[in-house]
Tab-separated table of C-alpha atoms in Angstrom:
chain	number	residue	atom	x	y	z
A	247	MET	CA	-128.770	-181.970	74.962
A	248	THR	CA	-131.190	-183.267	77.540
A	249	ALA	CA	-131.782	-183.723	81.264
A	250	ASP	CA	-132.802	-187.369	80.717
A	251	PRO	CA	-130.195	-189.438	82.629
A	252	GLU	CA	-130.448	-192.461	80.332
A	253	LEU	CA	-129.979	-190.324	77.244
A	254	GLU	CA	-127.124	-188.369	78.790
A	255	GLN	CA	-125.416	-191.644	79.586
A	256	ALA	CA	-125.906	-192.824	76.005
A	257	PHE	CA	-124.222	-189.698	74.670
A	258	GLU	CA	-121.403	-190.101	77.166
A	259	LEU	CA	-120.870	-193.694	76.045
A	260	PHE	CA	-120.944	-192.542	72.427
A	261	ARG	CA	-118.270	-189.918	73.110
A	262	LYS	CA	-116.134	-192.658	74.635
A	263	GLY	CA	-116.530	-194.773	71.529
A	264	ASP	CA	-118.869	-197.374	73.018
A	265	MET	CA	-121.149	-197.815	69.999
A	266	GLU	CA	-122.528	-201.159	71.156
A	267	HIS	CA	-124.286	-199.657	74.161
A	268	SER	CA	-124.946	-196.108	72.945
A	269	ILE	CA	-126.369	-196.522	69.447
A	270	PRO	CA	-129.363	-198.721	70.431
A	271	VAL	CA	-130.419	-196.202	73.070
A	272	LEU	CA	-130.040	-193.278	70.686
A	273	LEU	CA	-132.080	-195.072	68.044
A	274	GLN	CA	-134.766	-195.819	70.611
A	275	TYR	CA	-135.104	-192.154	71.554
A	276	ALA	CA	-135.094	-191.166	67.882
A	277	GLU	CA	-137.870	-193.637	67.123
A	278	GLU	CA	-139.847	-192.254	70.048
A	279	GLY	CA	-139.770	-188.836	68.398
A	280	ASP	CA	-137.058	-186.792	70.131
A	281	PRO	CA	-136.101	-184.258	67.411
A	282	GLU	CA	-132.626	-183.523	68.751
A	283	VAL	CA	-131.777	-187.204	68.809
A	284	GLN	CA	-133.372	-187.735	65.411
A	285	SER	CA	-131.141	-185.013	63.995
A	286	PHE	CA	-128.081	-186.511	65.677
A	287	VAL	CA	-128.886	-189.992	64.378
A	288	GLY	CA	-129.223	-188.437	60.927
A	289	THR	CA	-125.657	-187.150	61.154
A	290	LEU	CA	-124.494	-190.637	62.119
A	291	TYR	CA	-126.035	-192.181	59.017
A	292	ALA	CA	-124.664	-189.329	56.906
A	293	SER	CA	-121.110	-189.945	58.136
A	294	GLY	CA	-121.270	-193.691	58.785
A	295	GLU	CA	-120.153	-193.233	62.373
A	296	GLY	CA	-121.365	-196.154	64.472
A	297	VAL	CA	-123.797	-197.255	61.760
A	298	GLU	CA	-123.569	-198.179	58.097
A	299	LYS	CA	-123.455	-195.027	55.988
A	300	ASP	CA	-126.830	-194.440	54.355
A	301	LEU	CA	-127.679	-190.985	53.004
A	302	GLU	CA	-131.311	-191.805	52.387
A	303	GLU	CA	-131.717	-193.003	55.968
A	304	ALA	CA	-129.914	-189.882	57.160
A	305	ASN	CA	-132.413	-187.723	55.321
A	306	ASN	CA	-135.325	-189.712	56.746
A	307	TRP	CA	-134.164	-188.774	60.244
A	308	PHE	CA	-133.435	-185.173	59.270
A	309	SER	CA	-136.943	-184.970	57.804
A	310	ALA	CA	-138.494	-186.359	60.977
A	311	ALA	CA	-136.708	-183.766	63.105
A	312	ALA	CA	-137.317	-180.971	60.598
A	313	SER	CA	-141.046	-181.676	60.672
A	314	GLN	CA	-140.884	-180.700	64.345
A	315	GLY	CA	-139.096	-177.431	63.578
A	316	PHE	CA	-135.632	-178.500	64.714
A	317	GLY	CA	-133.276	-175.995	63.072
A	318	ASP	CA	-130.133	-178.097	62.779
A	319	ALA	CA	-132.069	-180.856	61.023
A	320	GLU	CA	-133.655	-178.352	58.652
A	321	TYR	CA	-130.180	-177.089	57.797
A	322	ASN	CA	-128.766	-180.586	57.258
A	323	LEU	CA	-131.696	-181.591	55.079
A	324	GLY	CA	-131.391	-178.339	53.141
A	325	TYR	CA	-127.700	-178.978	52.555
A	326	ASP	CA	-128.451	-182.426	51.164
A	327	TYR	CA	-131.069	-180.971	48.796
A	328	MET	CA	-128.612	-178.293	47.711
A	329	GLU	CA	-125.909	-180.857	46.944
A	330	GLY	CA	-128.134	-183.747	45.866
A	331	LEU	CA	-126.985	-186.045	48.649
A	332	GLY	CA	-129.401	-188.931	49.093
A	333	VAL	CA	-132.145	-186.886	47.451
A	334	GLU	CA	-132.719	-185.318	44.059
A	335	LYS	CA	-131.006	-181.938	43.933
A	336	ASP	CA	-133.514	-179.131	44.484
A	337	GLU	CA	-132.139	-175.673	45.245
A	338	GLU	CA	-135.540	-174.110	45.900
A	339	THR	CA	-136.354	-176.719	48.530
A	340	ALA	CA	-132.882	-176.230	49.974
A	341	PHE	CA	-133.392	-172.483	50.281
A	342	ASP	CA	-136.766	-172.976	51.944
A	343	LEU	CA	-135.190	-175.331	54.473
A	344	PHE	CA	-132.293	-172.958	55.132
A	345	SER	CA	-134.786	-170.161	55.732
A	346	ARG	CA	-136.769	-172.269	58.175
A	347	ALA	CA	-133.564	-173.354	59.900
A	348	ALA	CA	-132.540	-169.721	60.320
A	349	GLU	CA	-135.936	-168.905	61.845
A	350	HIS	CA	-135.460	-171.763	64.298
A	351	GLY	CA	-132.057	-170.606	65.484
A	352	SER	CA	-129.604	-172.462	63.256
A	353	ALA	CA	-126.583	-170.246	62.661
A	354	MET	CA	-125.402	-172.469	59.818
A	355	GLY	CA	-128.863	-172.322	58.290
A	356	ALA	CA	-128.752	-168.521	58.441
A	357	LEU	CA	-125.363	-168.490	56.722
A	358	HIS	CA	-126.473	-170.769	53.909
A	359	LYS	CA	-129.610	-168.697	53.428
A	360	ALA	CA	-127.386	-165.625	53.106
A	361	MET	CA	-125.138	-167.331	50.556
A	362	CYS	CA	-128.175	-168.418	48.535
A	363	VAL	CA	-129.534	-164.859	48.447
A	364	ALA	CA	-126.130	-163.444	47.508
A	365	GLU	CA	-125.665	-165.935	44.680
A	366	GLY	CA	-129.269	-166.450	43.591
A	367	ARG	CA	-129.378	-170.156	44.375
A	368	GLY	CA	-132.912	-171.396	44.979
A	369	THR	CA	-134.195	-167.821	45.205
A	370	GLU	CA	-133.963	-164.518	43.388
A	371	LYS	CA	-130.491	-162.996	43.578
A	372	ASP	CA	-130.330	-159.911	45.784
A	373	GLU	CA	-126.752	-158.797	46.371
A	374	ARG	CA	-127.654	-156.016	48.805
A	375	LYS	CA	-129.789	-158.220	51.002
A	376	GLY	CA	-127.256	-161.016	50.678
A	377	GLU	CA	-124.466	-158.778	51.945
A	378	GLU	CA	-126.611	-157.695	54.885
A	379	LEU	CA	-127.265	-161.301	55.840
A	380	LEU	CA	-123.626	-162.285	55.370
A	381	SER	CA	-122.578	-159.430	57.641
A	382	LEU	CA	-124.849	-160.819	60.344
A	383	SER	CA	-123.129	-164.197	60.059
A	384	GLU	CA	-119.758	-162.483	60.508
A	385	ARG	CA	-120.845	-161.737	64.092
A	386	SER	CA	-121.449	-165.410	64.854
A	387	GLU	CA	-119.604	-167.093	67.706
A	388	ASP	CA	-119.953	-170.450	65.934
A	389	THR	CA	-116.515	-171.513	64.698
A	390	ALA	CA	-117.918	-173.723	61.935
A	391	VAL	CA	-120.005	-170.824	60.626
A	392	LEU	CA	-117.005	-168.489	60.575
A	393	SER	CA	-114.870	-171.096	58.816
A	394	ARG	CA	-117.481	-171.690	56.120
A	395	LEU	CA	-118.094	-167.969	55.672
A	396	GLY	CA	-114.374	-167.336	55.370
A	397	LEU	CA	-114.149	-169.986	52.656
A	398	PHE	CA	-117.126	-168.412	50.865
A	399	TYR	CA	-115.402	-165.031	50.812
A	400	TYR	CA	-112.147	-166.655	49.715
A	401	GLU	CA	-113.786	-168.497	46.834
A	402	SER	CA	-115.575	-165.276	45.867
A	403	GLY	CA	-112.257	-163.432	45.648
A	404	ARG	CA	-113.063	-161.168	48.597
A	405	TYR	CA	-109.767	-161.867	50.268
A	406	VAL	CA	-109.674	-159.014	52.789
A	407	ARG	CA	-112.997	-160.077	54.290
A	408	ALA	CA	-111.955	-163.712	54.050
A	409	ALA	CA	-108.808	-163.016	56.051
A	410	VAL	CA	-110.727	-161.223	58.799
A	411	VAL	CA	-113.299	-163.994	59.196
A	412	LEU	CA	-110.809	-166.837	58.857
A	413	ARG	CA	-108.644	-165.209	61.522
A	414	LYS	CA	-111.592	-165.353	63.928
A	415	ALA	CA	-112.100	-169.049	63.213
A	416	ALA	CA	-108.366	-169.739	63.346
A	417	ASP	CA	-108.095	-168.034	66.731
A	418	ARG	CA	-110.839	-170.406	67.911
A	419	GLY	CA	-108.736	-173.376	66.851
A	420	ASP	CA	-110.293	-174.368	63.528
A	421	PRO	CA	-107.565	-176.276	61.616
A	422	PHE	CA	-108.914	-175.655	58.113
A	423	SER	CA	-109.126	-171.909	58.742
A	424	GLN	CA	-105.591	-171.967	60.131
A	425	TYR	CA	-104.384	-173.705	56.982
A	426	LEU	CA	-106.179	-171.380	54.564
A	427	LEU	CA	-105.089	-168.280	56.487
A	428	GLY	CA	-101.496	-169.518	56.403
A	429	THR	CA	-101.585	-169.863	52.628
A	430	MET	CA	-102.990	-166.358	52.318
A	431	TYR	CA	-99.948	-164.989	54.136
A	432	ILE	CA	-97.755	-166.811	51.620
A	433	ASP	CA	-99.704	-165.698	48.553
A	434	ARG	CA	-100.413	-162.155	49.790
A	435	LEU	CA	-104.170	-162.539	49.479
A	436	GLY	CA	-106.038	-160.026	51.632
A	437	VAL	CA	-102.989	-159.648	53.897
A	438	GLN	CA	-99.387	-158.558	53.555
A	439	LYS	CA	-96.965	-161.367	52.736
A	440	ASP	CA	-95.610	-162.614	56.067
A	441	ASP	CA	-93.732	-165.920	56.213
A	442	ARG	CA	-93.626	-165.821	59.993
A	443	GLU	CA	-97.411	-165.614	60.262
A	444	ALA	CA	-97.707	-168.252	57.569
A	445	ARG	CA	-95.496	-170.635	59.542
A	446	LYS	CA	-97.465	-170.014	62.702
A	447	TRP	CA	-100.832	-170.850	61.195
A	448	LEU	CA	-99.632	-173.649	58.967
A	449	GLY	CA	-97.819	-175.139	61.948
A	450	LYS	CA	-101.020	-175.187	63.989
A	451	ALA	CA	-102.954	-176.738	61.108
A	452	ALA	CA	-100.237	-179.308	60.496
A	453	LYS	CA	-100.231	-180.286	64.160
A	454	ALA	CA	-104.004	-180.792	63.902
A	455	GLY	CA	-103.448	-183.244	61.066
A	456	ILE	CA	-104.200	-181.214	57.922
A	457	PRO	CA	-101.981	-182.869	55.263
A	458	GLU	CA	-102.078	-179.851	52.940
A	459	ALA	CA	-100.694	-177.746	55.785
A	460	VAL	CA	-97.820	-180.172	56.296
A	461	GLU	CA	-97.006	-179.942	52.580
A	462	ALA	CA	-97.283	-176.146	52.471
A	463	LEU	CA	-95.128	-175.793	55.555
A	464	GLY	CA	-92.477	-178.047	54.048
A	465	GLU	CA	-92.402	-175.973	50.868
A	466	LEU	CA	-92.208	-172.749	52.871
A	467	ASN	CA	-89.294	-174.025	54.922
A	468	GLY	CA	-87.498	-175.201	51.830
């Protein structure tokens, strides 16, 4: 994230689970105005990792970073407005933040903007433009984006497209995509029924700790 040796060390300590020595340094940099660190600290408060979970505090940090045009923070703040997490639900504000996030390079922001346009959430519905934007997200190399897009297609009943996108995410090792793709091979959704493929993907997801995959695999194996 940065060439600052002290900050790099703090992130390294955090990755090793040393919250006592990493969190104070991260908070210091966030308070000094580093937008990347502010956004990261926001995710900590959102998840409760290393700090007490506090959605309002999370959004304060996302807001601070977003005010400096940091795309990931704009996306995270937009998501919280869309879902009403720590703030009053406001789909128009969410869409505006997703749009700004997309402009500032956030692939997840671009995807959520596309979904909003396709569904008319926070903005006027435009299916043609929405499909164009969704197609752009299909080219993403971001595994999380592909997984979320695959789920969007799945929930929309567009199973063939869902299978294609989920396969990309599954090939990149995303456990949820592996699980969902495995069930599609069982249920013949967007793909031909193939118990062998189902076992392969469900097995990978089960090994990664997805309990639903363990259950589905057990039912498949009888």
